[in-house]
Coordinates of C-alpha atoms and ligand atoms in Angstrom, one line a residue:
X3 CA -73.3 -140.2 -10.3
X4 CA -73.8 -136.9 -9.4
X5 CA -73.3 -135.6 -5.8
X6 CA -75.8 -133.8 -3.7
X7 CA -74.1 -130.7 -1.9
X8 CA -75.3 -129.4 1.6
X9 CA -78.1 -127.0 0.0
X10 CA -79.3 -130.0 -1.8
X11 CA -78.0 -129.2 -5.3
X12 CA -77.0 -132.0 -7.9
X13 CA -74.4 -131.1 -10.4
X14 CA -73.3 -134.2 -12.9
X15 CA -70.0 -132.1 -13.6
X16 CA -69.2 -131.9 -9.5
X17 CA -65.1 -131.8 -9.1
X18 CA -64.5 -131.9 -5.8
X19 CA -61.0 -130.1 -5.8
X20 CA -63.6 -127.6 -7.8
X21 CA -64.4 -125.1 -4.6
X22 CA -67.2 -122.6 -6.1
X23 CA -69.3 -125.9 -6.4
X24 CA -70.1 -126.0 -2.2
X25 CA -71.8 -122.3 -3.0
X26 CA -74.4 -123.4 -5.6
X27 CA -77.7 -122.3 -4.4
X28 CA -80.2 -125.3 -3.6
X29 CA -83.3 -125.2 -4.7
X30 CA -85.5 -121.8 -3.8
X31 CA -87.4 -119.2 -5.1
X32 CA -86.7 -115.2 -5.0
X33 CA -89.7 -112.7 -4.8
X34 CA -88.7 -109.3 -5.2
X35 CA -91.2 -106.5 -4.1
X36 CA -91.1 -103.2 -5.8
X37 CA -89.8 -105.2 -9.3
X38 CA -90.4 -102.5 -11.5
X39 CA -87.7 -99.7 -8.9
X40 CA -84.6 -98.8 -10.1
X41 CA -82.5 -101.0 -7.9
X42 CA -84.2 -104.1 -9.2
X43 CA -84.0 -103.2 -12.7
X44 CA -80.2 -102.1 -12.8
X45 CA -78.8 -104.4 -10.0
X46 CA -80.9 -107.1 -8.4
X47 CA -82.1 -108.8 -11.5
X48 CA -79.4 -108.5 -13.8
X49 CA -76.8 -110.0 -10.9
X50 CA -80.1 -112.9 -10.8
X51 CA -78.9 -113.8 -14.5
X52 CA -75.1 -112.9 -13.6
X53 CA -75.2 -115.7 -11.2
X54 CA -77.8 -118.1 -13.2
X55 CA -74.9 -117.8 -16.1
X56 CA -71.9 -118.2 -13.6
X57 CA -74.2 -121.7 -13.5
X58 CA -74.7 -121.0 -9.5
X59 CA -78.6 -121.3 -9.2
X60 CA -80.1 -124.8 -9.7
X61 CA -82.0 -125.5 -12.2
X62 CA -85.5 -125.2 -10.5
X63 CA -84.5 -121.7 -9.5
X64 CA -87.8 -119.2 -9.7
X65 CA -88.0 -115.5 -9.9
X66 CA -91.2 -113.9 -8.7
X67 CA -92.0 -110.0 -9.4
X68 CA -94.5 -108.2 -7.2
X69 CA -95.6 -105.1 -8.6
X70 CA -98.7 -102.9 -9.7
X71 CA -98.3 -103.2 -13.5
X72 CA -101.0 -105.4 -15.1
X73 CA -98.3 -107.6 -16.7
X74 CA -98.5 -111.3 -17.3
X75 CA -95.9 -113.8 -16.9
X76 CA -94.0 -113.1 -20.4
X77 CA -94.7 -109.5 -20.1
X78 CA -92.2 -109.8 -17.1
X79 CA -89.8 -111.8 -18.4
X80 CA -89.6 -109.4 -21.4
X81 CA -88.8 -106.9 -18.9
X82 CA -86.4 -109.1 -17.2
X83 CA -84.5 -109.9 -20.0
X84 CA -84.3 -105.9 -21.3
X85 CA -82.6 -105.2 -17.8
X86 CA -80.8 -108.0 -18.2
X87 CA -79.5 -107.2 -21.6
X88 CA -78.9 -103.6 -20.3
X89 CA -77.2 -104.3 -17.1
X90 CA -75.6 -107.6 -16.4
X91 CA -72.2 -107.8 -15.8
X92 CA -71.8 -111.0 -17.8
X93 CA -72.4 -112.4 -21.5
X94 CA -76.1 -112.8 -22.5
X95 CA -76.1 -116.1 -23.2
X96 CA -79.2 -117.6 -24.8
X97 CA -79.7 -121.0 -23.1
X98 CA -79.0 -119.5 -19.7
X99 CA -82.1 -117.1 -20.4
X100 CA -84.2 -120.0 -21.6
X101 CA -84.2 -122.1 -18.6
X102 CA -84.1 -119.2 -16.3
X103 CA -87.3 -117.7 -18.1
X104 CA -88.9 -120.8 -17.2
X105 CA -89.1 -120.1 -13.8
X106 CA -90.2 -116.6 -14.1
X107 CA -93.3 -115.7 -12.5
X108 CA -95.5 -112.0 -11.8
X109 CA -97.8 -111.5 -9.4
X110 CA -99.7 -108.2 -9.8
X111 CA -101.0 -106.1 -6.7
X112 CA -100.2 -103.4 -4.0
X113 CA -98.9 -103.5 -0.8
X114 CA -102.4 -103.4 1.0
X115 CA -104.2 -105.9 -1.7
X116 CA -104.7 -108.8 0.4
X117 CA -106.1 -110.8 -3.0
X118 CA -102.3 -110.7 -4.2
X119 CA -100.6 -111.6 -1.0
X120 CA -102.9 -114.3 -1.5
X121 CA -102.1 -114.9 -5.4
X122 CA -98.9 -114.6 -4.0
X123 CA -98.9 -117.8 -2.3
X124 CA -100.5 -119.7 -4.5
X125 CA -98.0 -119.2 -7.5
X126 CA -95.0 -120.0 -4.8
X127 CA -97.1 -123.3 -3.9
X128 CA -97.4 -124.3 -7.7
X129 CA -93.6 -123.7 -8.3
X130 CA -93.0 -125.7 -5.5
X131 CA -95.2 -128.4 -7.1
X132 CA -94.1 -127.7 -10.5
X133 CA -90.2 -126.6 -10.7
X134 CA -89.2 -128.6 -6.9
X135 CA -88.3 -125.0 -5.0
X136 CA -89.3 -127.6 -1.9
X137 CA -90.9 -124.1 0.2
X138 CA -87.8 -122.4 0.3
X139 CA -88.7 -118.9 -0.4
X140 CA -86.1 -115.5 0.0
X141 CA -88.1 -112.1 0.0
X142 CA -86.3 -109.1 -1.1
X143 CA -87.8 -106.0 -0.3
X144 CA -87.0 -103.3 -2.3
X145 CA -89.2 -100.8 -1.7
X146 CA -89.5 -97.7 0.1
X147 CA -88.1 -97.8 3.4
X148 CA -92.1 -96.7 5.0
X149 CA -93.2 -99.7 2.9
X150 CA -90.9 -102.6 4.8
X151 CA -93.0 -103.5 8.1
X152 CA -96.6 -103.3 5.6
X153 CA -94.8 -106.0 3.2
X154 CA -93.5 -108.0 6.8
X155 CA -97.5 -107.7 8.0
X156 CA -98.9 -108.9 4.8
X157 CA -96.3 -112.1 4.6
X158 CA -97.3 -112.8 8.3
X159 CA -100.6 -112.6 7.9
X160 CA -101.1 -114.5 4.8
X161 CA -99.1 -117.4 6.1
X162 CA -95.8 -116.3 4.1
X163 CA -93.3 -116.6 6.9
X164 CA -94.1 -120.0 8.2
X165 CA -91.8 -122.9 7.7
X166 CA -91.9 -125.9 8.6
X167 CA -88.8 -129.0 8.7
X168 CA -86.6 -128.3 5.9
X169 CA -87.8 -125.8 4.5
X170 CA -86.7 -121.9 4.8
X171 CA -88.4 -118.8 4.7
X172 CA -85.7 -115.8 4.5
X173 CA -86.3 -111.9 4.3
X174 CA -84.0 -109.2 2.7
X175 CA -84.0 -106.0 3.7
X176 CA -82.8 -102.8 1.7
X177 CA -81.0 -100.4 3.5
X178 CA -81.7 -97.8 5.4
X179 CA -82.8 -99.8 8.1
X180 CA -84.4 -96.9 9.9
X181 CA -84.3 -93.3 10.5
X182 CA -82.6 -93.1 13.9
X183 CA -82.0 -95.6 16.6
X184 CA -85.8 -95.3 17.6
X185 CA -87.2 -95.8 14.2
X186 CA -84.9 -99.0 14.1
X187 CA -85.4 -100.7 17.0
X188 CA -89.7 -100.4 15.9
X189 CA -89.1 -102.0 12.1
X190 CA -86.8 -104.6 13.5
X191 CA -89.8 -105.3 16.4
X192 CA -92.0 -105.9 13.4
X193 CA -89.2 -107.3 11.0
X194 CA -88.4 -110.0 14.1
X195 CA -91.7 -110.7 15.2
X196 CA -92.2 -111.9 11.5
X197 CA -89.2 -113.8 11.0
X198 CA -86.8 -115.5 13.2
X199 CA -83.3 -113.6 13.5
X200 CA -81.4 -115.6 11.6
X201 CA -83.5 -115.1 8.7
X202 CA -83.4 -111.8 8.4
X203 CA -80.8 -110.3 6.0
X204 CA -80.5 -106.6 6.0
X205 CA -78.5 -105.1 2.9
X206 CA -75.6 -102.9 3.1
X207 CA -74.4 -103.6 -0.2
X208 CA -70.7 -102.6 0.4
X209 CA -70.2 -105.5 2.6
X210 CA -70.7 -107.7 -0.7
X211 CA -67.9 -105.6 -2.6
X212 CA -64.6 -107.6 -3.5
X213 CA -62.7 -104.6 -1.6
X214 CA -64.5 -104.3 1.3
X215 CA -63.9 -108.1 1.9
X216 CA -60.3 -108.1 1.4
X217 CA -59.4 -105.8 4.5
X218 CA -60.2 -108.7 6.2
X219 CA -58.0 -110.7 4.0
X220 CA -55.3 -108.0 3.9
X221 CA -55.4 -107.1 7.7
X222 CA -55.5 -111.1 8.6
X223 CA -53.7 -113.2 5.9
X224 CA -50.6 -111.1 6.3
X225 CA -48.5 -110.7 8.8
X226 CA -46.4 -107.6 7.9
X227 CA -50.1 -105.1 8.5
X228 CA -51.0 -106.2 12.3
X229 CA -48.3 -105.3 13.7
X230 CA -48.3 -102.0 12.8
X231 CA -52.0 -101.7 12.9
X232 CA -52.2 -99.8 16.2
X233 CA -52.1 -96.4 18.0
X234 CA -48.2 -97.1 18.3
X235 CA -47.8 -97.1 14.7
X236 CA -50.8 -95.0 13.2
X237 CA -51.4 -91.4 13.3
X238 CA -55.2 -91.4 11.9
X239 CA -57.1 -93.3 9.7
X240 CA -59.2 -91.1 7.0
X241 CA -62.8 -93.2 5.5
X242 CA -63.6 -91.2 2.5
X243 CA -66.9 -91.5 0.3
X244 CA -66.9 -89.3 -2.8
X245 CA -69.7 -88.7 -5.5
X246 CA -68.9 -86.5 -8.1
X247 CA -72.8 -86.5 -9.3
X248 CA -75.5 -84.4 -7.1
X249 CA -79.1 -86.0 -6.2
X250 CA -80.8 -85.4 -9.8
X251 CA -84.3 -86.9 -9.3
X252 CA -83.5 -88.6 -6.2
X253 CA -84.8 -85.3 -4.3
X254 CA -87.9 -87.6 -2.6
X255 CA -85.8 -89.9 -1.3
X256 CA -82.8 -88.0 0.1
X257 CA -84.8 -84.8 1.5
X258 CA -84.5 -85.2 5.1
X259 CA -82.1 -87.7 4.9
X260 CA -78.9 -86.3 4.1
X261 CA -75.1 -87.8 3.6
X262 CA -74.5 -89.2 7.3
X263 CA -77.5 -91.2 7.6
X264 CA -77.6 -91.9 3.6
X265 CA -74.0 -93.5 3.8
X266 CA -72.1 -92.8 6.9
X267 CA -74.4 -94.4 9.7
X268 CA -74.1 -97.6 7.1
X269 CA -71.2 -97.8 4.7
X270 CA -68.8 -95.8 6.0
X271 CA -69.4 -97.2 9.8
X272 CA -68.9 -100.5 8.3
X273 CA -65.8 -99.9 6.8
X274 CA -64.1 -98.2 10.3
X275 CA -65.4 -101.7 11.9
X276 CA -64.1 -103.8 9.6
X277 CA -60.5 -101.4 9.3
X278 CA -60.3 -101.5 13.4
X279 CA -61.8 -104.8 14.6
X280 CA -59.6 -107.6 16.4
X281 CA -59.5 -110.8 14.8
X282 CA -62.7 -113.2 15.0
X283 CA -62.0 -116.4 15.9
X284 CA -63.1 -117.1 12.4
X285 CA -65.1 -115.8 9.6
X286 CA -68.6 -117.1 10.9
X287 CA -71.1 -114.6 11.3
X288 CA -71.3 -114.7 15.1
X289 CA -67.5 -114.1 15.6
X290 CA -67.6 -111.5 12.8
X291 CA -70.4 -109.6 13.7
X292 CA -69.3 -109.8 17.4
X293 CA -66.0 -108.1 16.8
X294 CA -67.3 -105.9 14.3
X295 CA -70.2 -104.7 17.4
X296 CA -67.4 -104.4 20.2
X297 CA -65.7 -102.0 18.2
X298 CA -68.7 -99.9 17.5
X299 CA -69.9 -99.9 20.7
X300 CA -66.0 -98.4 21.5
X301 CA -66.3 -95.3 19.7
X302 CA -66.5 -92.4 21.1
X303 CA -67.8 -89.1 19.9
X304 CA -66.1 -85.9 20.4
X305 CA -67.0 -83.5 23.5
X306 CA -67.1 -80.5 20.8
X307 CA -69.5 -81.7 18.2
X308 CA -69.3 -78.1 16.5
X309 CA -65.8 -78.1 16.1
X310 CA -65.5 -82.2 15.0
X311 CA -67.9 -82.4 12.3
X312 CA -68.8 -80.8 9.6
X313 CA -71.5 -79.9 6.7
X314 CA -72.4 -78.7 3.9
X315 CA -74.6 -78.4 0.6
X316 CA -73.0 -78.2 -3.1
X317 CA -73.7 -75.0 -4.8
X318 CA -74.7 -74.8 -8.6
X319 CA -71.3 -73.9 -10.6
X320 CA -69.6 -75.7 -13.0
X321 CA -67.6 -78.8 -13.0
X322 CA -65.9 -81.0 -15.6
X323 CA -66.9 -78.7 -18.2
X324 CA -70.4 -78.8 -17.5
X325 CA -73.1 -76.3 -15.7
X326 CA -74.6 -77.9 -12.6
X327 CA -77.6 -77.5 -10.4
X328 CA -77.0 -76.5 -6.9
X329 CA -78.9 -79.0 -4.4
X330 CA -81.5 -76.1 -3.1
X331 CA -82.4 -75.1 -6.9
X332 CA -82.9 -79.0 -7.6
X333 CA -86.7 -80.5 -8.7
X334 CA -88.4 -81.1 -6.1
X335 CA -86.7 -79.3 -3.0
X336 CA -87.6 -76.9 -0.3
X337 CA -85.4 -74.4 -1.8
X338 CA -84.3 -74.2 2.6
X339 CA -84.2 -77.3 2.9
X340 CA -81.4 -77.7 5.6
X341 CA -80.6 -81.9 4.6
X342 CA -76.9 -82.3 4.6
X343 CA -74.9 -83.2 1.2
X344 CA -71.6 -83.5 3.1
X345 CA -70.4 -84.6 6.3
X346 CA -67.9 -85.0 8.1
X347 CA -66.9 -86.5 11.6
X348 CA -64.1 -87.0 14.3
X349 CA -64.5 -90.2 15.8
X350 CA -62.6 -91.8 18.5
X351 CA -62.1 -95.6 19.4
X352 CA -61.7 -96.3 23.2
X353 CA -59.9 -99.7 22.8
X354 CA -56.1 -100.3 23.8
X355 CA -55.3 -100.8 20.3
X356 CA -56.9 -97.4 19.5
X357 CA -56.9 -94.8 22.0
X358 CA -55.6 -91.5 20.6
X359 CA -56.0 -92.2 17.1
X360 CA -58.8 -90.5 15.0
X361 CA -61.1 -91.8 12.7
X362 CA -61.9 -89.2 10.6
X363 CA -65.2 -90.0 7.9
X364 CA -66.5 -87.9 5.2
X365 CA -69.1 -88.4 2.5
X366 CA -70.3 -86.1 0.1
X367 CA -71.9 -85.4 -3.3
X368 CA -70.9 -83.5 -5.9
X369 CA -67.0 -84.2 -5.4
X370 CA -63.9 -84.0 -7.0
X371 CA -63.9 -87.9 -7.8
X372 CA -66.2 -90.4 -7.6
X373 CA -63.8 -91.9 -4.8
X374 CA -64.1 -95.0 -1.8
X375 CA -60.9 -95.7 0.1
X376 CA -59.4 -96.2 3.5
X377 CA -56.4 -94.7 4.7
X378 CA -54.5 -95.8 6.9
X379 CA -52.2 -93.3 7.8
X380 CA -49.1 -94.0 9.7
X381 CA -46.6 -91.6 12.5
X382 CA -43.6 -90.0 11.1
X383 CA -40.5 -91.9 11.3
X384 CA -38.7 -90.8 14.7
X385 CA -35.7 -89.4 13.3
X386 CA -35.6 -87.8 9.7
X387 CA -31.9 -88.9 9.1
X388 CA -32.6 -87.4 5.4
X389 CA -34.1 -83.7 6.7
X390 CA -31.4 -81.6 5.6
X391 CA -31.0 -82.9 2.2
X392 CA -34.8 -82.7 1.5
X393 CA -36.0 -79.1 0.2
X394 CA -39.9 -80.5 0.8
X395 CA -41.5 -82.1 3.5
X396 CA -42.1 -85.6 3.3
X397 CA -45.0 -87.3 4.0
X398 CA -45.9 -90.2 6.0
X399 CA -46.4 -94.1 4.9
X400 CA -49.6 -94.8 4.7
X401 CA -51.5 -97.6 4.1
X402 CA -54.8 -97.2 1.7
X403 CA -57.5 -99.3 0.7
X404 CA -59.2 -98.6 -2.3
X405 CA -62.9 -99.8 -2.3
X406 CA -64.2 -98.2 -5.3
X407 CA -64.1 -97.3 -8.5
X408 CA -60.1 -97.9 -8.8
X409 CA -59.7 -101.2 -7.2
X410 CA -56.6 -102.2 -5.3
X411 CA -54.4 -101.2 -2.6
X412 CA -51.4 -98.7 -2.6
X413 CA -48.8 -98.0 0.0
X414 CA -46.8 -94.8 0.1
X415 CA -43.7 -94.5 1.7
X416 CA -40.7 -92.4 1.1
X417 CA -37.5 -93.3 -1.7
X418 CA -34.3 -91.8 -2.4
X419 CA -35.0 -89.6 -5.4
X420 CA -32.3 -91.0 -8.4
X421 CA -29.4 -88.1 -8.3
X422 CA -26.6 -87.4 -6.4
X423 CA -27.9 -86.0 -3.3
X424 CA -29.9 -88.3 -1.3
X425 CA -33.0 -86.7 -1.8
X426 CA -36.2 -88.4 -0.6
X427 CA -39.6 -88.2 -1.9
X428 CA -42.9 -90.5 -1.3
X429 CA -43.9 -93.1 -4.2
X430 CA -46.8 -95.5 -3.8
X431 CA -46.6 -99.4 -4.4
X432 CA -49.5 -100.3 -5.9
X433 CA -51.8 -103.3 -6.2
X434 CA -54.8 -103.4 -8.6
X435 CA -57.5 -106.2 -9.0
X436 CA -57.3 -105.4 -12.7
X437 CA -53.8 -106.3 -12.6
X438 CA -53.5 -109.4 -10.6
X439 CA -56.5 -111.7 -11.0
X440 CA -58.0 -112.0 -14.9
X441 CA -61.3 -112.9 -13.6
X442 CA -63.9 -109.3 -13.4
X443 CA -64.7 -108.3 -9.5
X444 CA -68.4 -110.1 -9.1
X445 CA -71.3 -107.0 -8.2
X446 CA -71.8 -106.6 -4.4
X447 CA -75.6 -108.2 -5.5
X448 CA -74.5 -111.3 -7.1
X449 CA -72.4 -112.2 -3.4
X450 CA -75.1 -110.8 -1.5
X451 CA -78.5 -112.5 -3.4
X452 CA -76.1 -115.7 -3.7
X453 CA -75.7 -115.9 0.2
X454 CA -79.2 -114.7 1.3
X455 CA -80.2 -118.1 -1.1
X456 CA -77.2 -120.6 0.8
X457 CA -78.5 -118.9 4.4
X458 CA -74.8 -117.9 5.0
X459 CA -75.6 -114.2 6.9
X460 CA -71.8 -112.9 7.4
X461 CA -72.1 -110.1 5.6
X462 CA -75.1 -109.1 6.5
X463 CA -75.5 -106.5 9.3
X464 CA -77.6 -107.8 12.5
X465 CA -79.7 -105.5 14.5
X466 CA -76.9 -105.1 17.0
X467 CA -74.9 -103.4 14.7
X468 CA -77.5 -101.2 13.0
X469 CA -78.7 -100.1 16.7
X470 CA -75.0 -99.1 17.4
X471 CA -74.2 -97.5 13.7
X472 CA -77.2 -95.1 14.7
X473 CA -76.0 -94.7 18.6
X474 CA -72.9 -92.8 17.0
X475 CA -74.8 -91.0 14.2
X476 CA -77.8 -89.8 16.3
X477 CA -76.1 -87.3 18.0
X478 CA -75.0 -85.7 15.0
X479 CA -77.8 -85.0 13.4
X480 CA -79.4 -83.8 17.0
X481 CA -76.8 -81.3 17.0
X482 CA -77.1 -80.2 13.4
X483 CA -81.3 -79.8 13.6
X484 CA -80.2 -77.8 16.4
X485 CA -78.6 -75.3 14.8
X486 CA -80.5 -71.9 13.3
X487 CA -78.4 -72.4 10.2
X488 CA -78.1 -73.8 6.8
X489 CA -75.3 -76.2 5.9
X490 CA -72.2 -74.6 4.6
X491 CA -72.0 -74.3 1.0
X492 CA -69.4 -76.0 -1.5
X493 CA -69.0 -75.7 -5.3
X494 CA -69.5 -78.0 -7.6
X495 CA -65.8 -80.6 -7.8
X496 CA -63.9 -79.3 -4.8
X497 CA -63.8 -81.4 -1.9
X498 CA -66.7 -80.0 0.0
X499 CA -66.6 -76.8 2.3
X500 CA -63.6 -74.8 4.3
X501 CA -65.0 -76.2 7.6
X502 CA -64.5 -79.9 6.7
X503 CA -60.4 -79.0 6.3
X504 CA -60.5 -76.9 9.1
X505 CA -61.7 -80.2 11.2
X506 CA -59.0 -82.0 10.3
X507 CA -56.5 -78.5 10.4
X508 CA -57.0 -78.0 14.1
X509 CA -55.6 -81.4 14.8
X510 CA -52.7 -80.4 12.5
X511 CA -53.6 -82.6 9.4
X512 CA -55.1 -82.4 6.4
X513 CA -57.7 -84.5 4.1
X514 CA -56.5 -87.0 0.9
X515 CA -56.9 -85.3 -2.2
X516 CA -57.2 -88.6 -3.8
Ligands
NAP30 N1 -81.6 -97.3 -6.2 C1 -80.5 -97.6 -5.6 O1 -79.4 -97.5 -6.1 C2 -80.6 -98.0 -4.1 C3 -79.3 -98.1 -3.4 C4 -79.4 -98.5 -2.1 C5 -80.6 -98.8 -1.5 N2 -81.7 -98.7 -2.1 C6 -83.0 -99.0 -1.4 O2 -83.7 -100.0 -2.2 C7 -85.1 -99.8 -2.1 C8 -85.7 -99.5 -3.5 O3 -85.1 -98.4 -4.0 P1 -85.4 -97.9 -5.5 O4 -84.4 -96.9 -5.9 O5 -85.5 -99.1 -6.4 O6 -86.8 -97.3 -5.4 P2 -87.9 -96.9 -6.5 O7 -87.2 -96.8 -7.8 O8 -88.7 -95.8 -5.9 O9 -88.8 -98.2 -6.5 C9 -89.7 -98.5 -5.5 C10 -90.5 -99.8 -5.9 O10 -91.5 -100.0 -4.9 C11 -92.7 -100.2 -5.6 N3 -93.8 -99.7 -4.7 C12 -93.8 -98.6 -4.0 N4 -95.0 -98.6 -3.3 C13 -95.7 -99.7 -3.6 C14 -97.0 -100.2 -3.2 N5 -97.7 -99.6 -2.3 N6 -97.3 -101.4 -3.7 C15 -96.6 -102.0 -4.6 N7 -95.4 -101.6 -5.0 C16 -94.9 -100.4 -4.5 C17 -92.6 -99.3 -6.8 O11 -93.6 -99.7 -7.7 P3 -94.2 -98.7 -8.9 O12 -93.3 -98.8 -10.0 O13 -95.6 -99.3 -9.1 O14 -94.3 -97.4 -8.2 C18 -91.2 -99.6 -7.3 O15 -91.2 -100.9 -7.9 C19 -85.3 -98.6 -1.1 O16 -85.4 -99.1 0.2 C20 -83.9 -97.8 -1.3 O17 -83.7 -97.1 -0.1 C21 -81.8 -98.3 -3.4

């Protein structure tokens, strides 16, 4: 007979010894707002099929597109399949369309057309009726950031949000999660008077990378790193995020916004929590999230903003052959616009484990490589036995993480060159996922939608941590509207501009050229 799991799923072919089966999705319905975006299309629906064809949605699983195109219920699913076709990471395999096109729904309307909201509830009533989704609805809200608290407002107010016993009611959030600290703490006012805390699931999609998990597992299911893991052992630690595209058509969105609240205040603060935290208890969300917010709440920002962070914009100039825009000649930019497409940052950790050591974060368009990785960078050995036989300066070990697009984890410490003289010279050791596991990375979205579903919220930020992430950026940008003057300019493929090495220069050290 065929066992019912925890969410309430049945599965005749249930192994126990067979672990993925606790993480099938019970029965549920996802409504995605602002369907016919460019996240939904490339990532959000096609990681929907991706996980319906890794067989981990139940069979009465229910997709529901909001949006203002007059479309009827197989004019969306044609357009769900297309993306599918074009993006998902897995096979398109017919019979896993079929029965998830059975459950695809549209529901056509604006933000402010209370008749949809109100369509809107009906068709989630008649899937419950029909397909058993038993009231347990997950809305994902990918839309423009100003549209979030009008699409909280209209589920409240049409009765949306309301559960009742055993049924759940979950919202998803797209990042950024506000503007600044202030603009935060209002949407999550509006988010939490809507839904309960615990059903509110903010997206910072790198939490849902393979990579971004395993510094946990590297950092805690080893015992050779946490030793070593400390200001007695480790000079700096270097977070880099490098594009090698510019903004393109984005210019609406990132106008105003700029690298450090695009990426750093999010991704790249995640990473330095996750990289310096102590160890939870265990991996539940509330011991996670606790030690990731103690660590936030430790950093501490330089004295001298002007001479610990940097700027800049990318010029227009060539790169990898090809002639590129600069970011003030862009469509559809205030040709002075001042908005940031590089930054840099000192940060400092005041924790026993960390006092004295630098974190030092840049992200940046327009790059040498389209590049993610932590380094961990480690003291010199105290004595250089091998000095006088070397003709070059060796370098230091160095741990480094490599979160995107090369997968895997190197570290680089020094060998005896093959020869007579005992020459020494750094090699790296080198793990990559390719290499080691035969199964393909899932995307960040198929974690991420798969957990909002099974109500598990580890890695998903809470408001704590987004109120402290923008604590630490805040100043920055205060100090950089401050300023009378443009952002420095970079070309096209270097590593962004002379004032970002000269950061890292006055502490005597120098950036990755990864
Ligand atoms: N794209 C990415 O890779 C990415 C990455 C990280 C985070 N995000 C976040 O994800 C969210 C969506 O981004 P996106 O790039 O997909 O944006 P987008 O391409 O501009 O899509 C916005 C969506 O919202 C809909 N919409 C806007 N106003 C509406 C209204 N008043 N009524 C009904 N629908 C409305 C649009 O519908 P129409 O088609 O009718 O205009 C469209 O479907 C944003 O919060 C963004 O910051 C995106």
């Amino acid at each position: 007979m065929a066992a019912e799991d925890k969410h309430g799923s049945t599965n005749p072919l249930r192994d126990p010894r067979d672990r993925r089966l606790s993480r099938i999705a019970g029965p549920s319905s996802l409504v995605i707002f602002g369907v016919t975006g460019d996240l939904a299309r490339k990532k959000l629906i096609p990681a929907v099929y991706d996980l319906a064809n890794r067989g981990l949605l139940p069979p009465s699983f229910s997709l529901v597109g909001f949006g203002r195109r007059p479309w009827s219920n197989e004019d969306f699913a044609a357009q769900v399949k297309e993306s599918v076709q074009a993006h998902a990471r897995t096979d398109f395999d017919e019979n896993v369309w079929k029965q998830l096109a059975e459950g695809i729904r549209f529901v056509e309307g604006g933000f402010d057309s209370d008749e949809a909201f109100g369509q809107l509830k009906e068709t989630l009533e008649s899937l419950d009726a029909e397909r058993g989704t038993r009231g347990n609805h997950a809305f994902y809200l990918s839309v423009p950031p100003k549209s979030f608290e009008q699409v909280c407002q209209q589920l409240s107010s049409h009765g949306l949000a309301e559960t009742s016993e055993g049924k759940w009611r979950r919202v998803v959030i797209e990042k950024p999660f506000g503007h600044d600290l202030q603009s935060a703490r209002e949407l999550n006012n509006v988010v939490e008077s809507v839904f309960p805390a615990d059903s509110v699931f903010r997206i910072d999609h790198y939490l849902g990378k393979e990579t971004v998990q395993n510094i946990l597992a590297l950092r805690f299911a080893n015992q050779m790193f946490e030793p070593i893991w400390n200001a007695n052992f480790v000079d700096h630690v270097q977070i880099t995020m490098a594009e090698d595209i510019g903004i393109g058509g984005r210019a609406g969105y990132y106008d105003g916004v700029g690298a450090a609240r695009d990426v750093i205040q999010n991704h790249l603060l995640q990473l330095l929590a996750l990289t310096a935290m102590e160890e939870p208890i265990s991996f539940d969300a509330d011991h996670l999230r606790a030690e990731k917010e103690k660590v936030l709440a430790a950093v501490r920002l330089p004295a001298d903003l002007s001479k610990h962070s940097a700027r800049g914009q990318y010029t227009g100039g060539w790169q990898g052959g090809e002639k590129v825009t600069g970011f003030l000649e862009e469509e559809g930019f205030n040709p002075d616009s001042t908005t940031e497409t590089f930054a840099a940052v000192r940060l400092d950790i005041n924790t026993r484990r960390w006092a004295g050591v630098p974190f030092y974060l840049r992200a940046g368009k327009r790059l040498g490589r389209r590049v993610t990785e932590i380094a961990v960078v480690f003291k010199r050995a105290p004595n250089l036995l091998f000095r006088d036989h070397n003709d070059h300066d060796f370098g230091q070990n160095a741990v480094v993480i490599r979160v995107q697009p090369d997968e895997g984890a190197t570290i680089r410490f020094g060998s005896k060159v093959p020869g007579t003289q005992m020459e020494v010279r750094d090699v790296s050791m080198d793990f990559g996922y390719g290499h080691s596991f035969t199964e393909s990375s899932p995307e960040a979205y198929e974690r991420l939608i798969l957990d909002v579903l099974l109500g598990e919220p580890p890695l998903f930020p809470r408001h704590q941590e987004v109120e402290l992430s923008w604590k630490i950026v805040d100043p920055f940008e205060e100090y950089w509207a401050s300023l009378d003057t443009q952002p420095e300019p970079y070309a096209p493929g270097s590593w962004g501009p002379d004032s970002a090495d000269e950061l890292l220069a006055q502490d005597g050290r120098t950036w990755r050229r990864p």
